[in-house]
């Protein structure tokens, strides 16, 4: 039987960010389906199997979803089909499972994102992306110290 990995989530108007906290994961498999189905499986450092399937609140665009495996976690950027704020992560109205937690480091409230899009550059010009985040936004993480030391 597979174990459930800890998953942190945050959202923007056009994206959902999922961070699967699984150090030294191997054989990582992530699948995105248009109706909002997210499937994850991997092998942990001790050979334990981890897997989960999430029915997301809304439809997504699988071709525009990205996965970035790291040494400590797997980062996923999920493109929403329709821009807007979801009231919750999952389609189910039941209380979310304890392995799902809010990623407060990436979280933005709807009001916060609106004020960021109103910002202008130092020369007074509006930003190029007009509040839209680029594909790498939200996929940044601190480098692993061992990797940085070259071990």
Coordinates of C-alpha atoms in Angstrom, one line a residue:
X1 CA 0.0 0.0 0.0
X2 CA 1.2 3.5 -0.9
X3 CA 1.9 6.3 1.6
X4 CA 0.5 9.8 1.2
X5 CA 3.1 12.5 0.7
X6 CA 2.7 15.9 2.4
X7 CA 1.4 18.4 -0.2
X8 CA 1.5 22.2 0.2
X9 CA -0.7 24.4 -2.0
X10 CA -1.2 28.0 -3.0
X11 CA -3.1 29.8 -5.8
X12 CA -3.1 32.8 -8.0
X13 CA -6.0 33.8 -10.3
X14 CA -4.6 31.7 -13.2
X15 CA -2.5 29.0 -11.4
X16 CA -2.4 26.5 -8.6
X17 CA 1.0 25.6 -7.1
X18 CA 1.5 22.2 -5.4
X19 CA 4.7 21.3 -3.6
X20 CA 5.0 17.6 -2.8
X21 CA 7.4 17.4 0.2
X22 CA 9.3 14.2 -0.6
X23 CA 13.1 14.3 -0.2
X24 CA 15.2 12.3 -2.5
X25 CA 12.2 11.0 -4.5
X26 CA 12.9 8.6 -7.4
X27 CA 10.7 7.4 -10.3
X28 CA 8.5 10.5 -10.0
X29 CA 5.4 10.4 -12.1
X30 CA 3.0 13.3 -12.3
X31 CA -0.2 13.4 -14.5
X32 CA -2.6 16.2 -15.1
X33 CA -6.0 15.6 -16.7
X34 CA -8.3 18.4 -18.2
X35 CA -11.2 17.8 -15.8
X36 CA -8.9 18.7 -12.9
X37 CA -7.4 15.3 -11.9
X38 CA -3.9 15.4 -10.5
X39 CA -2.0 12.1 -10.0
X40 CA 1.3 11.7 -8.3
X41 CA 3.5 8.7 -7.6
X42 CA 7.1 8.3 -6.5
X43 CA 9.5 6.1 -4.5
X44 CA 10.9 7.7 -1.3
X45 CA 14.5 7.5 -0.1
X46 CA 13.8 4.2 1.9
X47 CA 12.1 2.5 -1.1
X48 CA 8.6 3.3 0.2
X49 CA 6.0 3.9 -2.4
X50 CA 4.1 7.2 -2.3
X51 CA 1.0 8.1 -4.3
X52 CA -2.0 10.3 -4.3
X53 CA -4.8 11.4 -6.6
X54 CA -6.5 14.7 -6.2
X55 CA -9.7 15.9 -7.8
X56 CA -9.1 19.6 -8.1
X57 CA -11.9 22.2 -7.8
X58 CA -11.9 23.2 -11.4
X59 CA -10.7 22.3 -14.9
X60 CA -7.1 22.7 -15.9
X61 CA -4.9 23.0 -19.0
X62 CA -2.6 20.0 -18.9
X63 CA -0.3 21.2 -21.7
X64 CA 0.5 24.3 -19.7
X65 CA 1.2 22.5 -16.4
X66 CA 4.8 22.1 -15.3
X67 CA 6.6 19.9 -12.9
X68 CA 10.1 20.6 -11.4
X69 CA 11.6 17.9 -9.3
X70 CA 14.1 18.9 -6.7
X71 CA 16.2 17.2 -4.0
X72 CA 13.7 18.0 -1.2
X73 CA 10.4 18.3 -3.1
X74 CA 8.6 18.2 -6.4
X75 CA 7.1 21.5 -7.5
X76 CA 4.0 21.7 -9.8
X77 CA 2.5 24.7 -11.5
X78 CA -1.0 23.9 -12.7
X79 CA -2.7 26.2 -15.2
X80 CA -6.4 26.8 -14.5
X81 CA -8.7 26.6 -17.5
X82 CA -10.5 29.7 -16.5
X83 CA -8.9 32.6 -14.7
X84 CA -10.4 33.2 -11.2
X85 CA -10.1 32.3 -7.6
X86 CA -11.1 28.9 -6.4
X87 CA -13.0 28.7 -3.1
X88 CA -11.0 25.6 -2.2
X89 CA -8.4 23.3 -3.7
X90 CA -10.5 20.1 -4.1
X91 CA -13.9 19.5 -5.7
X92 CA -15.1 17.7 -2.6
X93 CA -16.7 19.9 0.1
X94 CA -15.5 17.7 2.9
X95 CA -12.6 18.7 5.1
X96 CA -9.3 18.2 3.2
X97 CA -7.1 15.4 4.2
X98 CA -4.4 16.2 6.8
X99 CA -1.6 15.7 4.2
X100 CA -2.9 18.8 2.3
X101 CA -1.7 22.1 3.8
X102 CA -1.6 25.7 2.7
X103 CA 1.8 26.9 1.5
X104 CA 2.0 30.3 3.3
X105 CA 5.3 31.1 1.6
X106 CA 3.6 31.2 -1.9
X107 CA 0.1 32.2 -0.8
X108 CA -1.4 35.4 -2.2
X109 CA -4.8 36.7 -1.4
X110 CA -7.0 37.9 -4.2
X111 CA -6.6 41.5 -3.0
X112 CA -2.8 41.1 -2.8
X113 CA -2.6 39.9 -6.4
X114 CA -4.8 42.8 -7.6
X115 CA -2.5 45.4 -6.0
X116 CA 0.6 43.7 -7.4
X117 CA -0.8 44.1 -11.0
X118 CA -1.3 47.8 -10.3
X119 CA 2.4 48.2 -9.7
X120 CA 4.6 50.1 -12.2
X121 CA 8.3 49.9 -12.8
X122 CA 10.8 52.5 -11.7
X123 CA 10.3 54.5 -15.0
X124 CA 6.6 54.7 -14.4
X125 CA 5.7 52.2 -17.1
X126 CA 3.3 49.4 -16.4
X127 CA 4.9 46.0 -16.1
X128 CA 5.1 43.8 -19.2
X129 CA 3.0 41.0 -17.9
X130 CA 0.1 43.1 -16.5
X131 CA -0.1 41.0 -13.3
X132 CA 0.2 37.6 -15.0
X133 CA 2.9 35.5 -13.5
X134 CA 5.5 33.9 -15.8
X135 CA 5.9 30.2 -15.9
X136 CA 8.6 30.2 -13.4
X137 CA 6.8 32.2 -10.8
X138 CA 6.1 30.1 -7.8
X139 CA 8.5 27.4 -8.8
X140 CA 11.5 28.9 -7.0
X141 CA 13.0 27.2 -4.0
X142 CA 16.1 27.4 -1.9
X143 CA 18.9 25.2 -3.2
X144 CA 19.8 22.2 -1.2
X145 CA 22.9 22.9 0.9
X146 CA 24.6 19.6 -0.1
X147 CA 24.0 20.4 -3.8
X148 CA 25.4 23.9 -3.4
X149 CA 28.5 22.5 -1.7
X150 CA 29.0 20.2 -4.7
X151 CA 28.5 16.9 -2.8

